[in-house]
PDB file of C-alpha atoms in Angstrom:
ATOM      1  CA  MET T   1       0.000   0.000   0.000  1.00 62.00           C
ATOM      2  CA  THR T   2       1.369   3.399  -0.980  1.00 72.00           C
ATOM      3  CA  ALA T   3       1.345   6.396   1.361  1.00 70.00           C
ATOM      4  CA  ALA T   4      -1.415   7.966  -0.750  1.00 74.00           C
ATOM      5  CA  ASP T   5      -3.511   4.783  -0.513  1.00 79.00           C
ATOM      6  CA  ALA T   6      -3.054   4.737   3.258  1.00 84.00           C
ATOM      7  CA  THR T   7      -4.153   8.367   3.544  1.00 88.00           C
ATOM      8  CA  VAL T   8      -7.250   7.729   1.416  1.00 94.00           C
ATOM      9  CA  GLU T   9      -8.141   4.694   3.540  1.00 95.00           C
ATOM     10  CA  ALA T  10      -7.631   6.608   6.802  1.00 94.00           C
ATOM     11  CA  VAL T  11      -9.965   9.389   5.701  1.00 97.00           C
ATOM     12  CA  ALA T  12     -12.525   6.948   4.312  1.00 97.00           C
ATOM     13  CA  THR T  13     -12.742   5.061   7.611  1.00 97.00           C
ATOM     14  CA  THR T  14     -12.966   8.057   9.945  1.00 97.00           C
ATOM     15  CA  ASP T  15     -16.018   8.356  12.188  1.00 97.00           C
ATOM     16  CA  THR T  16     -17.609  11.455  10.616  1.00 98.00           C
ATOM     17  CA  LEU T  17     -16.302  12.532   7.221  1.00 98.00           C
ATOM     18  CA  LEU T  18     -16.688  15.918   5.570  1.00 98.00           C
ATOM     19  CA  VAL T  19     -16.132  15.810   1.806  1.00 98.00           C
ATOM     20  CA  ALA T  20     -15.759  19.458   0.761  1.00 98.00           C
ATOM     21  CA  LEU T  21     -15.307  20.029  -2.961  1.00 98.00           C
ATOM     22  CA  ASP T  22     -14.636  22.936  -5.264  1.00 98.00           C
ATOM     23  CA  PHE T  23     -16.907  22.868  -8.334  1.00 98.00           C
ATOM     24  CA  ASP T  24     -15.339  24.450 -11.440  1.00 97.00           C
ATOM     25  CA  GLY T  25     -12.371  22.432 -12.677  1.00 97.00           C
ATOM     26  CA  THR T  26     -12.818  19.848  -9.918  1.00 98.00           C
ATOM     27  CA  LEU T  27     -16.252  18.354 -10.628  1.00 98.00           C
ATOM     28  CA  SER T  28     -17.065  20.269 -13.815  1.00 98.00           C
ATOM     29  CA  PRO T  29     -14.816  21.092 -16.784  1.00 97.00           C
ATOM     30  CA  LEU T  30     -13.908  24.761 -17.207  1.00 94.00           C
ATOM     31  CA  VAL T  31     -16.174  26.241 -19.880  1.00 93.00           C
ATOM     32  CA  ASP T  32     -16.357  29.450 -21.885  1.00 90.00           C
ATOM     33  CA  GLU T  33     -19.881  30.243 -20.628  1.00 89.00           C
ATOM     34  CA  PRO T  34     -19.657  29.993 -16.821  1.00 89.00           C
ATOM     35  CA  MET T  35     -23.362  29.336 -16.220  1.00 93.00           C
ATOM     36  CA  SER T  36     -23.288  26.329 -18.568  1.00 96.00           C
ATOM     37  CA  ALA T  37     -20.934  24.436 -16.231  1.00 97.00           C
ATOM     38  CA  ARG T  38     -22.249  21.085 -15.001  1.00 98.00           C
ATOM     39  CA  MET T  39     -20.722  18.124 -13.167  1.00 98.00           C
ATOM     40  CA  THR T  40     -19.497  15.296 -15.343  1.00 98.00           C
ATOM     41  CA  PRO T  41     -21.757  12.222 -15.108  1.00 98.00           C
ATOM     42  CA  GLY T  42     -19.048  10.395 -13.167  1.00 98.00           C
ATOM     43  CA  ALA T  43     -18.617  13.273 -10.720  1.00 98.00           C
ATOM     44  CA  ARG T  44     -22.375  13.517 -10.182  1.00 98.00           C
ATOM     45  CA  ALA T  45     -22.628   9.795  -9.463  1.00 98.00           C
ATOM     46  CA  ALA T  46     -19.675   9.885  -7.053  1.00 98.00           C
ATOM     47  CA  VAL T  47     -20.959  12.934  -5.159  1.00 98.00           C
ATOM     48  CA  ASP T  48     -24.455  11.477  -4.854  1.00 97.00           C
ATOM     49  CA  ALA T  49     -23.118   8.114  -3.672  1.00 97.00           C
ATOM     50  CA  LEU T  50     -21.040   9.723  -0.918  1.00 98.00           C
ATOM     51  CA  ALA T  51     -23.906  11.974   0.184  1.00 98.00           C
ATOM     52  CA  MET T  52     -26.071   8.900   0.808  1.00 97.00           C
ATOM     53  CA  LEU T  53     -23.628   7.250   3.213  1.00 97.00           C
ATOM     54  CA  PRO T  54     -24.104   7.468   6.995  1.00 97.00           C
ATOM     55  CA  ARG T  55     -21.946   9.965   8.937  1.00 97.00           C
ATOM     56  CA  THR T  56     -20.779  11.444   5.628  1.00 98.00           C
ATOM     57  CA  VAL T  57     -21.396  15.085   4.731  1.00 98.00           C
ATOM     58  CA  VAL T  58     -20.777  16.370   1.208  1.00 98.00           C
ATOM     59  CA  ALA T  59     -20.397  20.112   0.637  1.00 98.00           C
ATOM     60  CA  LEU T  60     -19.667  22.180  -2.452  1.00 98.00           C
ATOM     61  CA  VAL T  61     -17.317  25.073  -1.635  1.00 98.00           C
ATOM     62  CA  SER T  62     -17.143  27.630  -4.429  1.00 96.00           C
ATOM     63  CA  GLY T  63     -16.379  31.211  -5.300  1.00 92.00           C
ATOM     64  CA  ARG T  64     -19.707  31.309  -7.110  1.00 92.00           C
ATOM     65  CA  SER T  65     -22.571  33.164  -5.474  1.00 91.00           C
ATOM     66  CA  LEU T  66     -24.998  30.843  -3.739  1.00 94.00           C
ATOM     67  CA  GLY T  67     -27.726  31.237  -6.352  1.00 94.00           C
ATOM     68  CA  HIS T  68     -25.368  30.537  -9.226  1.00 94.00           C
ATOM     69  CA  LEU T  69     -23.847  27.570  -7.380  1.00 97.00           C
ATOM     70  CA  ARG T  70     -27.288  26.069  -6.837  1.00 97.00           C
ATOM     71  CA  GLU T  71     -28.072  26.491 -10.546  1.00 97.00           C
ATOM     72  CA  ILE T  72     -24.920  24.952 -11.961  1.00 98.00           C
ATOM     73  CA  SER T  73     -24.875  22.102  -9.424  1.00 98.00           C
ATOM     74  CA  GLU T  74     -28.578  21.421 -10.113  1.00 97.00           C
ATOM     75  CA  HIS T  75     -29.221  21.664  -6.400  1.00 97.00           C
ATOM     76  CA  ASP T  76     -32.800  21.651  -5.094  1.00 95.00           C
ATOM     77  CA  ASP T  77     -34.391  22.089  -1.679  1.00 96.00           C
ATOM     78  CA  SER T  78     -34.459  18.335  -1.033  1.00 96.00           C
ATOM     79  CA  SER T  79     -30.715  17.912  -1.581  1.00 97.00           C
ATOM     80  CA  PRO T  80     -28.574  16.506   1.254  1.00 97.00           C
ATOM     81  CA  ILE T  81     -25.555  18.408  -0.083  1.00 98.00           C
ATOM     82  CA  TRP T  82     -24.334  21.448   1.880  1.00 98.00           C
ATOM     83  CA  LEU T  83     -23.229  24.552  -0.021  1.00 98.00           C
ATOM     84  CA  ALA T  84     -20.688  27.268   0.770  1.00 97.00           C
ATOM     85  CA  GLY T  85     -20.893  30.027  -1.835  1.00 95.00           C
ATOM     86  CA  SER T  86     -18.909  33.236  -2.348  1.00 93.00           C
ATOM     87  CA  HIS T  87     -15.772  31.613  -0.881  1.00 92.00           C
ATOM     88  CA  GLY T  88     -17.595  30.825   2.356  1.00 92.00           C
ATOM     89  CA  ALA T  89     -19.548  34.048   2.887  1.00 92.00           C
ATOM     90  CA  GLN T  90     -22.835  32.251   2.089  1.00 93.00           C
ATOM     91  CA  PHE T  91     -24.160  28.883   3.230  1.00 96.00           C
ATOM     92  CA  TRP T  92     -27.039  26.583   2.365  1.00 97.00           C
ATOM     93  CA  ILE T  93     -27.793  23.932   4.992  1.00 97.00           C
ATOM     94  CA  PRO T  94     -30.009  20.893   4.352  1.00 97.00           C
ATOM     95  CA  GLY T  95     -33.273  21.255   6.209  1.00 93.00           C
ATOM     96  CA  ALA T  96     -32.648  24.936   6.944  1.00 94.00           C
ATOM     97  CA  GLY T  97     -31.895  26.505   3.559  1.00 95.00           C
ATOM     98  CA  ALA T  98     -29.883  29.653   2.886  1.00 94.00           C
ATOM     99  CA  GLN T  99     -28.385  31.440   5.859  1.00 87.00           C
ATOM    100  CA  ALA T 100     -28.839  35.229   5.935  1.00 71.00           C
ATOM    101  CA  ALA T 101     -25.623  37.249   5.903  1.00 72.00           C
ATOM    102  CA  GLY T 102     -26.894  40.620   7.162  1.00 72.00           C
ATOM    103  CA  ASP T 103     -24.669  42.887   5.084  1.00 77.00           C
ATOM    104  CA  ASP T 104     -24.236  46.637   5.472  1.00 85.00           C
ATOM    105  CA  GLU T 105     -26.298  48.805   3.109  1.00 91.00           C
ATOM    106  CA  THR T 106     -23.238  50.944   2.320  1.00 94.00           C
ATOM    107  CA  ASP T 107     -21.334  47.864   1.083  1.00 95.00           C
ATOM    108  CA  ILE T 108     -24.305  46.807  -1.041  1.00 94.00           C
ATOM    109  CA  ALA T 109     -24.645  50.265  -2.577  1.00 96.00           C
ATOM    110  CA  LEU T 110     -20.938  50.383  -3.474  1.00 97.00           C
ATOM    111  CA  ARG T 111     -21.181  46.862  -4.934  1.00 97.00           C
ATOM    112  CA  ASP T 112     -24.092  47.903  -7.161  1.00 97.00           C
ATOM    113  CA  ARG T 113     -22.325  51.050  -8.359  1.00 98.00           C
ATOM    114  CA  LEU T 114     -19.059  49.277  -9.134  1.00 98.00           C
ATOM    115  CA  GLN T 115     -20.771  46.379 -10.885  1.00 98.00           C
ATOM    116  CA  LYS T 116     -22.448  48.865 -13.213  1.00 98.00           C
ATOM    117  CA  GLU T 117     -19.343  50.986 -13.755  1.00 98.00           C
ATOM    118  CA  VAL T 118     -17.106  48.005 -14.508  1.00 98.00           C
ATOM    119  CA  THR T 119     -19.714  46.542 -16.852  1.00 98.00           C
ATOM    120  CA  ASP T 120     -20.070  49.850 -18.695  1.00 98.00           C
ATOM    121  CA  ARG T 121     -16.327  50.456 -18.984  1.00 97.00           C
ATOM    122  CA  THR T 122     -15.581  46.976 -20.349  1.00 98.00           C
ATOM    123  CA  ALA T 123     -18.627  46.734 -22.634  1.00 97.00           C
ATOM    124  CA  ASP T 124     -16.571  47.156 -25.824  1.00 97.00           C
ATOM    125  CA  MET T 125     -13.879  44.643 -24.795  1.00 98.00           C
ATOM    126  CA  GLN T 126     -14.436  41.528 -26.890  1.00 97.00           C
ATOM    127  CA  GLY T 127     -14.479  38.326 -24.829  1.00 96.00           C
ATOM    128  CA  VAL T 128     -14.659  40.073 -21.435  1.00 97.00           C
ATOM    129  CA  TRP T 129     -17.663  39.210 -19.253  1.00 95.00           C
ATOM    130  CA  ILE T 130     -18.459  40.842 -15.910  1.00 96.00           C
ATOM    131  CA  GLU T 131     -20.140  38.540 -13.401  1.00 93.00           C
ATOM    132  CA  PRO T 132     -22.204  40.326 -10.743  1.00 94.00           C
ATOM    133  CA  LYS T 133     -21.480  38.565  -7.447  1.00 91.00           C
ATOM    134  CA  GLU T 134     -23.273  38.714  -4.132  1.00 89.00           C
ATOM    135  CA  TYR T 135     -20.376  40.568  -2.506  1.00 93.00           C
ATOM    136  CA  GLY T 136     -18.574  42.103  -5.457  1.00 96.00           C
ATOM    137  CA  LEU T 137     -17.792  41.227  -9.045  1.00 97.00           C
ATOM    138  CA  GLY T 138     -15.788  38.912 -11.255  1.00 96.00           C
ATOM    139  CA  VAL T 139     -13.984  39.768 -14.495  1.00 97.00           C
ATOM    140  CA  HIS T 140     -13.969  36.763 -16.848  1.00 95.00           C
ATOM    141  CA  THR T 141     -11.454  36.835 -19.704  1.00 96.00           C
ATOM    142  CA  ARG T 142     -11.443  33.211 -20.894  1.00 93.00           C
ATOM    143  CA  THR T 143     -12.537  34.079 -24.440  1.00 95.00           C
ATOM    144  CA  ALA T 144     -10.621  37.380 -24.732  1.00 97.00           C
ATOM    145  CA  ASP T 145      -7.257  37.721 -26.473  1.00 97.00           C
ATOM    146  CA  ALA T 146      -4.229  38.330 -24.262  1.00 97.00           C
ATOM    147  CA  ASP T 147      -4.025  42.099 -24.855  1.00 97.00           C
ATOM    148  CA  THR T 148      -7.730  42.622 -24.189  1.00 98.00           C
ATOM    149  CA  ALA T 149      -7.579  40.476 -21.051  1.00 97.00           C
ATOM    150  CA  ASP T 150      -4.620  42.490 -19.744  1.00 97.00           C
ATOM    151  CA  ALA T 151      -6.394  45.754 -20.503  1.00 98.00           C
ATOM    152  CA  ALA T 152      -9.553  44.649 -18.707  1.00 98.00           C
ATOM    153  CA  ARG T 153      -7.674  43.480 -15.624  1.00 97.00           C
ATOM    154  CA  SER T 154      -5.624  46.686 -15.497  1.00 98.00           C
ATOM    155  CA  LEU T 155      -8.703  48.854 -15.828  1.00 98.00           C
ATOM    156  CA  VAL T 156     -10.577  47.035 -13.055  1.00 98.00           C
ATOM    157  CA  ASP T 157      -7.534  46.813 -10.797  1.00 98.00           C
ATOM    158  CA  GLN T 158      -7.082  50.582 -10.975  1.00 98.00           C
ATOM    159  CA  LEU T 159     -10.761  51.323 -10.484  1.00 98.00           C
ATOM    160  CA  LEU T 160     -11.079  49.073  -7.439  1.00 98.00           C
ATOM    161  CA  ALA T 161      -7.821  50.373  -5.961  1.00 97.00           C
ATOM    162  CA  ASP T 162      -9.296  53.865  -6.142  1.00 97.00           C
ATOM    163  CA  GLU T 163     -12.892  53.118  -5.149  1.00 97.00           C
ATOM    164  CA  ALA T 164     -12.718  50.033  -2.911  1.00 97.00           C
ATOM    165  CA  PRO T 165      -9.151  49.541  -1.657  1.00 97.00           C
ATOM    166  CA  SER T 166     -10.272  47.352   1.268  1.00 96.00           C
ATOM    167  CA  TRP T 167     -11.994  44.751  -0.933  1.00 97.00           C
ATOM    168  CA  ARG T 168     -10.348  41.341  -1.188  1.00 95.00           C
ATOM    169  CA  ARG T 169      -8.733  40.622  -4.547  1.00 97.00           C
ATOM    170  CA  ARG T 170      -8.476  37.071  -5.926  1.00 94.00           C
ATOM    171  CA  THR T 171      -7.264  35.578  -9.181  1.00 94.00           C
ATOM    172  CA  GLY T 172      -8.105  32.242 -10.758  1.00 90.00           C
ATOM    173  CA  HIS T 173      -8.387  30.515 -14.119  1.00 89.00           C
ATOM    174  CA  ASP T 174      -9.143  33.472 -16.438  1.00 93.00           C
ATOM    175  CA  ILE T 175     -10.928  35.420 -13.696  1.00 95.00           C
ATOM    176  CA  LEU T 176     -10.124  38.434 -11.539  1.00 96.00           C
ATOM    177  CA  GLU T 177     -12.467  38.806  -8.583  1.00 96.00           C
ATOM    178  CA  PHE T 178     -13.134  41.419  -5.912  1.00 97.00           C
ATOM    179  CA  SER T 179     -15.281  41.123  -2.783  1.00 96.00           C
ATOM    180  CA  PHE T 180     -16.133  43.293   0.203  1.00 95.00           C
ATOM    181  CA  ARG T 181     -16.355  40.097   2.275  1.00 92.00           C
ATOM    182  CA  HIS T 182     -13.011  38.578   3.243  1.00 91.00           C
ATOM    183  CA  GLU T 183     -13.953  34.971   3.993  1.00 91.00           C
ATOM    184  CA  GLY T 184     -11.954  32.285   2.203  1.00 93.00           C
ATOM    185  CA  LYS T 185     -12.363  28.613   1.507  1.00 96.00           C
ATOM    186  CA  ASP T 186     -10.231  27.911   4.573  1.00 96.00           C
ATOM    187  CA  SER T 187     -12.810  29.580   6.838  1.00 94.00           C
ATOM    188  CA  ALA T 188     -15.608  27.828   4.929  1.00 96.00           C
ATOM    189  CA  VAL T 189     -14.093  24.399   5.581  1.00 98.00           C
ATOM    190  CA  ALA T 190     -13.412  25.258   9.233  1.00 97.00           C
ATOM    191  CA  ARG T 191     -17.018  26.338   9.739  1.00 96.00           C
ATOM    192  CA  LEU T 192     -18.361  23.232   8.019  1.00 98.00           C
ATOM    193  CA  ARG T 193     -16.030  20.978  10.020  1.00 98.00           C
ATOM    194  CA  GLU T 194     -17.256  22.448  13.284  1.00 97.00           C
ATOM    195  CA  ARG T 195     -20.923  22.477  12.280  1.00 96.00           C
ATOM    196  CA  VAL T 196     -21.051  18.785  11.263  1.00 97.00           C
ATOM    197  CA  GLY T 197     -18.567  17.517  13.867  1.00 98.00           C
ATOM    198  CA  ALA T 198     -16.238  16.037  11.257  1.00 98.00           C
ATOM    199  CA  THR T 199     -13.372  13.883  12.498  1.00 98.00           C
ATOM    200  CA  ALA T 200     -11.626  14.207   9.128  1.00 98.00           C
ATOM    201  CA  VAL T 201     -11.967  16.290   5.974  1.00 98.00           C
ATOM    202  CA  LEU T 202     -11.373  15.526   2.319  1.00 98.00           C
ATOM    203  CA  PHE T 203     -11.021  18.780   0.384  1.00 98.00           C
ATOM    204  CA  ALA T 204     -10.299  19.013  -3.339  1.00 98.00           C
ATOM    205  CA  GLY T 205      -9.754  21.894  -5.737  1.00 98.00           C
ATOM    206  CA  ASP T 206      -7.925  22.945  -8.866  1.00 97.00           C
ATOM    207  CA  ASP T 207      -7.157  26.650  -8.520  1.00 94.00           C
ATOM    208  CA  VAL T 208      -5.290  29.279  -6.513  1.00 92.00           C
ATOM    209  CA  THR T 209      -8.250  30.081  -4.240  1.00 92.00           C
ATOM    210  CA  ASP T 210      -8.489  26.406  -3.258  1.00 97.00           C
ATOM    211  CA  GLU T 211      -5.017  26.581  -1.757  1.00 96.00           C
ATOM    212  CA  ASP T 212      -6.443  28.590   1.163  1.00 94.00           C
ATOM    213  CA  ALA T 213      -8.351  25.485   2.197  1.00 97.00           C
ATOM    214  CA  LEU T 214      -5.712  22.948   1.170  1.00 98.00           C
ATOM    215  CA  SER T 215      -3.041  24.650   3.271  1.00 97.00           C
ATOM    216  CA  SER T 216      -5.369  24.814   6.295  1.00 97.00           C
ATOM    217  CA  LEU T 217      -6.094  21.086   6.546  1.00 97.00           C
ATOM    218  CA  ASP T 218      -5.100  19.068   9.597  1.00 95.00           C
ATOM    219  CA  ALA T 219      -2.683  16.148   9.635  1.00 92.00           C
ATOM    220  CA  GLY T 220      -5.506  13.599   9.533  1.00 93.00           C
ATOM    221  CA  ASP T 221      -7.231  15.206   6.540  1.00 97.00           C
ATOM    222  CA  LEU T 222      -6.777  14.612   2.819  1.00 97.00           C
ATOM    223  CA  GLY T 223      -6.172  17.456   0.369  1.00 98.00           C
ATOM    224  CA  VAL T 224      -6.401  16.737  -3.364  1.00 98.00           C
ATOM    225  CA  ARG T 225      -5.209  19.037  -6.143  1.00 98.00           C
ATOM    226  CA  VAL T 226      -6.846  18.407  -9.508  1.00 98.00           C
ATOM    227  CA  GLY T 227      -4.392  19.305 -12.287  1.00 97.00           C
ATOM    228  CA  GLY T 228      -1.176  21.327 -12.225  1.00 95.00           C
ATOM    229  CA  GLY T 229       0.098  24.260 -10.209  1.00 93.00           C
ATOM    230  CA  ASP T 230       1.838  24.699  -6.881  1.00 95.00           C
ATOM    231  CA  THR T 231      -0.080  23.063  -4.079  1.00 97.00           C
ATOM    232  CA  ALA T 232      -0.167  22.162  -0.402  1.00 97.00           C
ATOM    233  CA  ALA T 233      -2.279  19.095  -1.209  1.00 97.00           C
ATOM    234  CA  THR T 234      -1.330  15.623  -0.035  1.00 94.00           C
ATOM    235  CA  LEU T 235      -2.398  14.064  -3.327  1.00 97.00           C
ATOM    236  CA  ARG T 236      -2.383  15.341  -6.905  1.00 97.00           C
ATOM    237  CA  VAL T 237      -4.507  13.861  -9.694  1.00 97.00           C
ATOM    238  CA  GLU T 238      -4.335  14.650 -13.388  1.00 97.00           C
ATOM    239  CA  ASP T 239      -7.948  15.539 -14.143  1.00 98.00           C
ATOM    240  CA  ILE T 240     -11.597  15.264 -13.117  1.00 98.00           C
ATOM    241  CA  ASP T 241     -11.878  11.618 -14.135  1.00 98.00           C
ATOM    242  CA  ALA T 242      -8.874  10.728 -11.990  1.00 98.00           C
ATOM    243  CA  PHE T 243     -10.390  12.596  -9.068  1.00 98.00           C
ATOM    244  CA  VAL T 244     -13.698  10.773  -9.540  1.00 98.00           C
ATOM    245  CA  ALA T 245     -11.734   7.539  -9.163  1.00 97.00           C
ATOM    246  CA  VAL T 246     -10.480   8.801  -5.781  1.00 97.00           C
ATOM    247  CA  LEU T 247     -14.042   9.635  -4.692  1.00 98.00           C
ATOM    248  CA  ASP T 248     -15.194   6.199  -5.827  1.00 98.00           C
ATOM    249  CA  ASP T 249     -12.430   4.582  -3.738  1.00 97.00           C
ATOM    250  CA  VAL T 250     -13.430   6.638  -0.695  1.00 97.00           C
ATOM    251  CA  ALA T 251     -17.079   5.624  -1.117  1.00 97.00           C
ATOM    252  CA  ARG T 252     -16.192   1.946  -1.551  1.00 97.00           C
ATOM    253  CA  LEU T 253     -13.902   1.878   1.490  1.00 96.00           C
ATOM    254  CA  ARG T 254     -16.341   3.859   3.598  1.00 97.00           C
ATOM    255  CA  ARG T 255     -19.282   1.675   2.649  1.00 95.00           C
ATOM    256  CA  ALA T 256     -17.347  -1.437   3.651  1.00 93.00           C
ATOM    257  CA  HIS T 257     -16.186   0.194   6.901  1.00 91.00           C
ATOM    258  CA  ILE T 258     -19.638   1.387   7.956  1.00 89.00           C
ATOM    259  CA  HIS T 259     -21.413  -1.821   7.093  1.00 76.00           C
TER     260      HIS T 259
END
């Protein structure tokens, strides 16, 4: 048994397991139209199988706003899957629904103004799409050429530095994002761990923002990086299909352990 196999088995046989998963690039391929993202059939089957096991909590942890995350994950009110949207500033809890955030009206007003200004000022930039987010905005440049993408990022960086210097700045795969809330996926996982009483956590992601959570995991947890890039993860897999195989192994081992 390899060290990786032993770590997978240890997590799979823990008393109460939290499986916290990024969505884009981890369960769903990266796509040009962000709202068209959907889990691969294999990822959907693996997530659903884990969510049905006793003492096993599955959560999607994403930078997407809660409403958008529910749409792309095809999540309905009967789902047993927990959600942490906006990098952990929003939560949806089975049986309770969305949890109110109680944000300041001044922050909301600035968000609305900047969303409109950024959208207006990038309207003629081919391939640039501005995503209104619950706590800020995202600048998508996946389909823009390199010069246009650089110009859009520079424009928004300067505007936000002038108008909202305290907002948190994040980068990811062809996205630049700003938020007046400062929660990260590390705080999302910590809150979920405490709420469900998890004795171990499996967290997986594919992007820079996922490293907040991956680097925060405890010794008994399992962090998985899907694809390339620097990482604090214990285990790296090549792609979504390879990660699905890991989830399938965890489900198989856990099912045998519980029963």
